[in-house]
mmCIF file of C-alpha atoms in Angstrom:
data_model
loop_
_atom_site.group_PDB
_atom_site.id
_atom_site.type_symbol
_atom_site.label_atom_id
_atom_site.label_comp_id
_atom_site.label_asym_id
_atom_site.label_seq_id
_atom_site.Cartn_x
_atom_site.Cartn_y
_atom_site.Cartn_z
ATOM 1 C CA ASP S 1 -6.963 -11.235 -11.902
ATOM 2 C CA GLN S 2 -3.758 -9.947 -10.582
ATOM 3 C CA GLN S 3 -3.107 -6.425 -12.415
ATOM 4 C CA VAL S 4 0.007 -5.884 -10.723
ATOM 5 C CA LYS S 5 2.608 -9.355 -10.792
ATOM 6 C CA GLN S 6 5.652 -10.001 -8.762
ATOM 7 C CA ASN S 7 6.593 -12.641 -9.912
ATOM 8 C CA SER S 8 9.414 -13.639 -7.400
ATOM 9 C CA PRO S 9 8.225 -14.084 -3.830
ATOM 10 C CA SER S 10 11.812 -14.246 -2.781
ATOM 11 C CA LEU S 11 15.449 -13.028 -3.863
ATOM 12 C CA SER S 12 18.403 -13.447 -1.951
ATOM 13 C CA VAL S 13 21.386 -10.910 -2.773
ATOM 14 C CA GLN S 14 24.810 -10.964 -1.646
ATOM 15 C CA GLU S 15 25.727 -7.880 0.456
ATOM 16 C CA GLY S 16 27.976 -4.843 -1.878
ATOM 17 C CA ARG S 17 25.999 -6.391 -4.885
ATOM 18 C CA ILE S 18 22.966 -5.138 -6.912
ATOM 19 C CA SER S 19 19.455 -6.317 -6.183
ATOM 20 C CA ILE S 20 17.026 -6.251 -9.320
ATOM 21 C CA LEU S 21 13.346 -6.550 -8.290
ATOM 22 C CA ASN S 22 10.689 -6.862 -11.033
ATOM 23 C CA CYS S 23 6.976 -6.172 -11.703
ATOM 24 C CA ASP S 24 4.959 -6.628 -14.381
ATOM 25 C CA TYR S 25 1.480 -5.161 -15.297
ATOM 26 C CA THR S 26 -1.392 -5.505 -17.433
ATOM 27 C CA ASN S 27 -3.984 -2.574 -17.118
ATOM 28 C CA SER S 28 -2.484 -0.209 -20.094
ATOM 29 C CA MET S 29 -4.523 2.910 -18.072
ATOM 30 C CA PHE S 30 -2.098 2.714 -15.365
ATOM 31 C CA ASP S 31 0.371 5.934 -15.294
ATOM 32 C CA TYR S 32 1.901 5.874 -12.177
ATOM 33 C CA PHE S 33 3.844 3.741 -10.224
ATOM 34 C CA LEU S 34 5.898 3.263 -6.834
ATOM 35 C CA TRP S 35 7.498 0.941 -4.751
ATOM 36 C CA TYR S 36 7.361 0.230 -0.886
ATOM 37 C CA LYS S 37 9.234 -1.443 1.422
ATOM 38 C CA LYS S 38 7.484 -3.254 4.386
ATOM 39 C CA TYR S 39 9.099 -4.637 7.309
ATOM 40 C CA PRO S 40 7.147 -7.200 9.121
ATOM 41 C CA ALA S 41 4.417 -5.489 11.780
ATOM 42 C CA GLU S 42 4.886 -2.153 10.048
ATOM 43 C CA GLY S 43 3.351 -0.180 7.413
ATOM 44 C CA PRO S 44 4.353 0.080 3.778
ATOM 45 C CA THR S 45 7.546 2.779 3.590
ATOM 46 C CA PHE S 46 7.571 4.954 0.409
ATOM 47 C CA LEU S 47 10.742 4.245 -1.623
ATOM 48 C CA ILE S 48 10.636 5.668 -5.249
ATOM 49 C CA SER S 49 7.866 6.551 -7.783
ATOM 50 C CA ILE S 50 7.731 7.018 -11.477
ATOM 51 C CA SER S 51 5.404 8.454 -13.927
ATOM 52 C CA SER S 52 4.423 6.935 -17.363
ATOM 53 C CA ILE S 53 6.294 9.774 -19.196
ATOM 54 C CA LYS S 54 9.447 8.890 -17.791
ATOM 55 C CA ASP S 55 11.600 5.725 -18.481
ATOM 56 C CA LYS S 56 14.052 6.115 -15.166
ATOM 57 C CA ASN S 57 13.874 7.658 -11.867
ATOM 58 C CA GLU S 58 17.031 7.782 -9.574
ATOM 59 C CA ASP S 59 17.078 8.583 -5.898
ATOM 60 C CA GLY S 60 20.474 7.597 -4.279
ATOM 61 C CA ARG S 61 21.047 4.015 -4.059
ATOM 62 C CA PHE S 62 17.327 3.340 -5.569
ATOM 63 C CA THR S 63 16.699 3.250 -9.554
ATOM 64 C CA VAL S 64 13.118 2.649 -11.016
ATOM 65 C CA PHE S 65 13.254 1.738 -14.715
ATOM 66 C CA LEU S 66 9.975 1.418 -16.154
ATOM 67 C CA ASN S 67 9.187 -0.050 -19.665
ATOM 68 C CA LYS S 68 5.567 0.924 -20.988
ATOM 69 C CA SER S 69 5.759 -1.399 -24.522
ATOM 70 C CA ALA S 70 6.544 -4.436 -22.325
ATOM 71 C CA LYS S 71 4.279 -3.304 -19.609
ATOM 72 C CA HIS S 72 7.220 -4.379 -17.070
ATOM 73 C CA LEU S 73 9.249 -2.378 -14.198
ATOM 74 C CA SER S 74 11.885 -2.858 -12.197
ATOM 75 C CA LEU S 75 13.942 -1.624 -8.798
ATOM 76 C CA HIS S 76 17.607 -1.554 -8.608
ATOM 77 C CA ILE S 77 19.308 -1.226 -5.218
ATOM 78 C CA VAL S 78 23.281 -0.854 -5.431
ATOM 79 C CA PRO S 79 24.721 -1.021 -3.619
ATOM 80 C CA SER S 80 22.588 -3.628 -1.277
ATOM 81 C CA GLN S 81 22.985 -3.111 2.484
ATOM 82 C CA PRO S 82 21.579 -5.984 5.225
ATOM 83 C CA GLY S 83 19.323 -3.015 6.211
ATOM 84 C CA ASP S 84 17.581 -3.799 2.554
ATOM 85 C CA SER S 85 15.998 -7.130 3.923
ATOM 86 C CA ALA S 86 12.368 -6.630 3.806
ATOM 87 C CA VAL S 87 9.125 -7.376 1.550
ATOM 88 C CA TYR S 88 8.970 -4.769 -1.624
ATOM 89 C CA PHE S 89 5.840 -4.073 -2.917
ATOM 90 C CA CYS S 90 5.220 -2.902 -6.650
ATOM 91 C CA ALA S 91 2.099 -0.265 -7.081
ATOM 92 C CA ALA S 92 0.469 1.095 -9.852
ATOM 93 C CA LYS S 93 -2.823 3.835 -10.002
ATOM 94 C CA GLY S 94 -4.242 5.254 -13.019
ATOM 95 C CA ASN S 95 -7.760 5.773 -14.687
ATOM 96 C CA SER S 96 -8.531 2.144 -14.706
ATOM 97 C CA GLY S 97 -12.475 2.533 -14.284
ATOM 98 C CA GLY S 98 -12.823 1.765 -10.854
ATOM 99 C CA GLY S 99 -10.138 1.978 -8.068
ATOM 100 C CA ALA S 100 -9.057 5.088 -9.798
ATOM 101 C CA ASP S 101 -7.063 6.863 -7.317
ATOM 102 C CA GLY S 102 -6.385 3.658 -5.133
ATOM 103 C CA LEU S 103 -3.025 1.853 -5.623
ATOM 104 C CA THR S 104 -3.120 -1.754 -6.825
ATOM 105 C CA PHE S 105 -0.477 -3.379 -5.341
ATOM 106 C CA GLY S 106 1.554 -6.749 -6.098
ATOM 107 C CA LYS S 107 1.909 -9.721 -3.743
ATOM 108 C CA GLY S 108 5.422 -8.401 -2.714
ATOM 109 C CA THR S 109 9.140 -9.803 -3.135
ATOM 110 C CA HIS S 110 10.925 -10.865 0.061
ATOM 111 C CA LEU S 111 14.686 -9.684 -0.444
ATOM 112 C CA ILE S 112 17.240 -11.043 1.875
ATOM 113 C CA ILE S 113 20.735 -9.351 1.916
ATOM 114 C CA GLN S 114 23.077 -12.255 2.450
ATOM 115 C CA PRO S 115 26.412 -10.984 5.005
ATOM 116 C CA ASP J 1 3.998 15.876 12.415
ATOM 117 C CA THR J 2 4.836 12.201 12.821
ATOM 118 C CA GLY J 3 3.266 10.535 9.929
ATOM 119 C CA VAL J 4 0.365 8.843 9.909
ATOM 120 C CA SER J 5 -0.965 7.237 12.924
ATOM 121 C CA GLN J 6 -3.627 4.539 13.803
ATOM 122 C CA ASP J 7 -5.117 3.237 16.811
ATOM 123 C CA PRO J 8 -5.260 0.866 17.811
ATOM 124 C CA ARG J 9 -2.333 -1.464 16.456
ATOM 125 C CA HIS J 10 -3.647 -4.401 17.415
ATOM 126 C CA LYS J 11 -7.689 -5.407 18.298
ATOM 127 C CA ILE J 12 -8.981 -8.762 19.014
ATOM 128 C CA THR J 13 -12.365 -9.555 19.142
ATOM 129 C CA LYS J 14 -15.399 -12.186 18.846
ATOM 130 C CA ARG J 15 -16.990 -12.750 16.144
ATOM 131 C CA GLY J 16 -19.955 -10.825 15.783
ATOM 132 C CA GLN J 17 -18.645 -8.017 17.763
ATOM 133 C CA ASN J 18 -18.599 -4.475 15.814
ATOM 134 C CA VAL J 19 -14.845 -2.789 15.669
ATOM 135 C CA THR J 20 -13.933 0.663 15.073
ATOM 136 C CA PHE J 21 -10.318 1.653 13.708
ATOM 137 C CA ARG J 22 -9.015 5.325 13.967
ATOM 138 C CA CYS J 23 -6.771 6.800 11.431
ATOM 139 C CA ASP J 24 -4.733 10.621 11.625
ATOM 140 C CA PRO J 25 -3.344 11.138 8.828
ATOM 141 C CA ILE J 26 -0.729 14.010 8.014
ATOM 142 C CA SER J 27 -1.906 17.382 8.684
ATOM 143 C CA GLU J 28 -1.502 18.829 5.321
ATOM 144 C CA HIS J 29 -3.213 15.908 3.267
ATOM 145 C CA ASN J 30 -6.644 15.710 1.841
ATOM 146 C CA ARG J 31 -6.477 12.621 0.372
ATOM 147 C CA LEU J 32 -6.879 9.678 2.750
ATOM 148 C CA TYR J 33 -7.294 5.667 1.753
ATOM 149 C CA TRP J 34 -8.077 2.298 3.927
ATOM 150 C CA TYR J 35 -6.495 -0.772 2.634
ATOM 151 C CA ARG J 36 -6.527 -4.006 3.966
ATOM 152 C CA GLN J 37 -3.548 -6.637 3.862
ATOM 153 C CA THR J 38 -4.204 -10.212 4.375
ATOM 154 C CA LEU J 39 -1.201 -12.805 5.054
ATOM 155 C CA GLY J 40 0.791 -13.560 1.709
ATOM 156 C CA GLN J 41 -0.708 -10.631 -0.249
ATOM 157 C CA GLY J 42 -0.486 -6.873 -0.961
ATOM 158 C CA PRO J 43 -2.632 -4.219 0.364
ATOM 159 C CA GLU J 44 -5.833 -4.180 -1.283
ATOM 160 C CA PHE J 45 -8.039 -0.905 -1.852
ATOM 161 C CA LEU J 46 -10.911 -0.535 0.369
ATOM 162 C CA THR J 47 -11.995 3.260 0.271
ATOM 163 C CA TYR J 48 -10.498 6.722 -0.218
ATOM 164 C CA PHE J 49 -11.835 10.325 0.660
ATOM 165 C CA GLN J 50 -10.597 13.693 -0.611
ATOM 166 C CA ASN J 51 -11.470 15.932 2.160
ATOM 167 C CA GLU J 52 -14.532 14.745 3.830
ATOM 168 C CA ALA J 53 -15.868 13.437 0.799
ATOM 169 C CA GLN J 54 -15.687 9.554 0.121
ATOM 170 C CA LEU J 55 -15.027 9.337 -3.318
ATOM 171 C CA GLU J 56 -14.538 5.791 -3.715
ATOM 172 C CA LYS J 57 -15.210 2.632 -2.842
ATOM 173 C CA SER J 58 -13.767 -1.041 -3.609
ATOM 174 C CA ARG J 59 -16.293 -4.051 -4.040
ATOM 175 C CA LEU J 60 -14.368 -5.407 -1.397
ATOM 176 C CA LEU J 61 -15.925 -3.355 0.885
ATOM 177 C CA SER J 62 -19.165 -4.917 2.089
ATOM 178 C CA ASP J 63 -21.934 -3.472 3.456
ATOM 179 C CA ARG J 64 -20.654 -4.338 7.308
ATOM 180 C CA PHE J 65 -18.264 -1.748 6.540
ATOM 181 C CA SER J 66 -18.377 1.960 6.891
ATOM 182 C CA ALA J 67 -15.706 4.659 6.939
ATOM 183 C CA GLU J 68 -15.912 8.529 7.831
ATOM 184 C CA ARG J 69 -14.109 11.446 7.955
ATOM 185 C CA PRO J 70 -16.378 13.825 9.330
ATOM 186 C CA LYS J 71 -14.465 16.899 9.102
ATOM 187 C CA GLY J 72 -12.050 16.256 6.547
ATOM 188 C CA SER J 73 -9.217 15.339 9.445
ATOM 189 C CA PHE J 74 -9.014 12.093 10.913
ATOM 190 C CA SER J 75 -11.300 8.720 9.863
ATOM 191 C CA THR J 76 -13.142 6.408 11.212
ATOM 192 C CA LEU J 77 -13.283 2.345 10.063
ATOM 193 C CA GLU J 78 -15.890 0.514 11.616
ATOM 194 C CA ILE J 79 -16.911 -3.435 10.757
ATOM 195 C CA GLN J 80 -19.856 -4.513 12.158
ATOM 196 C CA ARG J 81 -20.721 -8.194 13.116
ATOM 197 C CA THR J 82 -17.112 -9.344 12.288
ATOM 198 C CA GLU J 83 -16.494 -12.573 10.857
ATOM 199 C CA GLN J 84 -13.047 -14.689 10.875
ATOM 200 C CA GLY J 85 -12.647 -13.442 7.646
ATOM 201 C CA ASP J 86 -12.244 -9.735 8.483
ATOM 202 C CA SER J 87 -8.841 -10.714 10.727
ATOM 203 C CA ALA J 88 -6.326 -8.550 8.497
ATOM 204 C CA MET J 89 -4.358 -5.677 8.773
ATOM 205 C CA TYR J 90 -6.234 -2.656 8.000
ATOM 206 C CA LEU J 91 -3.738 0.218 6.896
ATOM 207 C CA CYS J 92 -4.227 3.944 6.331
ATOM 208 C CA ALA J 93 -2.393 6.227 3.980
ATOM 209 C CA SER J 94 -2.844 9.849 2.900
ATOM 210 C CA SER J 95 -1.596 11.981 0.387
ATOM 211 C CA PHE J 96 -1.245 15.751 -0.981
ATOM 212 C CA ALA J 97 -2.538 15.284 -4.194
ATOM 213 C CA ALA J 98 -3.396 12.472 -7.133
ATOM 214 C CA ASN J 99 -0.129 11.059 -8.538
ATOM 215 C CA THR J 100 2.179 11.838 -5.543
ATOM 216 C CA GLU J 101 3.282 9.300 -2.811
ATOM 217 C CA ALA J 102 0.675 7.884 -0.730
ATOM 218 C CA PHE J 103 2.456 7.466 3.358
ATOM 219 C CA PHE J 104 1.149 4.806 4.986
ATOM 220 C CA GLY J 105 0.281 4.221 9.197
ATOM 221 C CA GLN J 106 1.656 1.251 10.978
ATOM 222 C CA GLY J 107 -1.861 -0.376 10.464
ATOM 223 C CA THR J 108 -4.047 -2.270 12.713
ATOM 224 C CA ARG J 109 -3.915 -5.768 13.024
ATOM 225 C CA LEU J 110 -7.498 -7.045 13.736
ATOM 226 C CA THR J 111 -7.977 -10.856 14.538
ATOM 227 C CA VAL J 112 -11.100 -12.373 14.959
ATOM 228 C CA VAL J 113 -11.941 -14.929 17.047
#
């Protein structure tokens, strides 16, 4: 049972445009959400997070939006740069009754920035 | 502090052998996590420590797996009688407190032949 879903395995965006990565979750007990970026052969790198009491968090070119009623979050990257090409993971945590402090990850979206 | 450090980066072992991995977290972080990642999947939670106490284990952590964090600093993950299905990237992460971001190490890639 996939509690965090990233339905787009890959996404191609032109350099300078906006990249929008989507994530859906099913567990209403999740209350903290994070986005990680991963290059091949490296560990995930933290990008940005959002608590369930907020609906938006911004950090430079990265903005995360949370829609609790739809159980949906998105990561916006603007403008997209070649170095943004990587796999992006959505992750969630909360008092889910088991694995309460561990993160539950989606399968990732491979973002490709085209020159 | 250079971040979370994992050793070794790569390990190839024969089926049936035991392997041990080490993780050194960021020094002021009291929470330490182990995850496993296989191809095409996101990291999957295995276990977590707060200081030296192992507070949570996933059902993915079979009896062949054991983790320790003896002095609340570095941690080890041991896999006994390795199987081919254990081949994966093993990731360690640490965080300062609950609901703060976890920082990951570069991982140990295990290949069981």
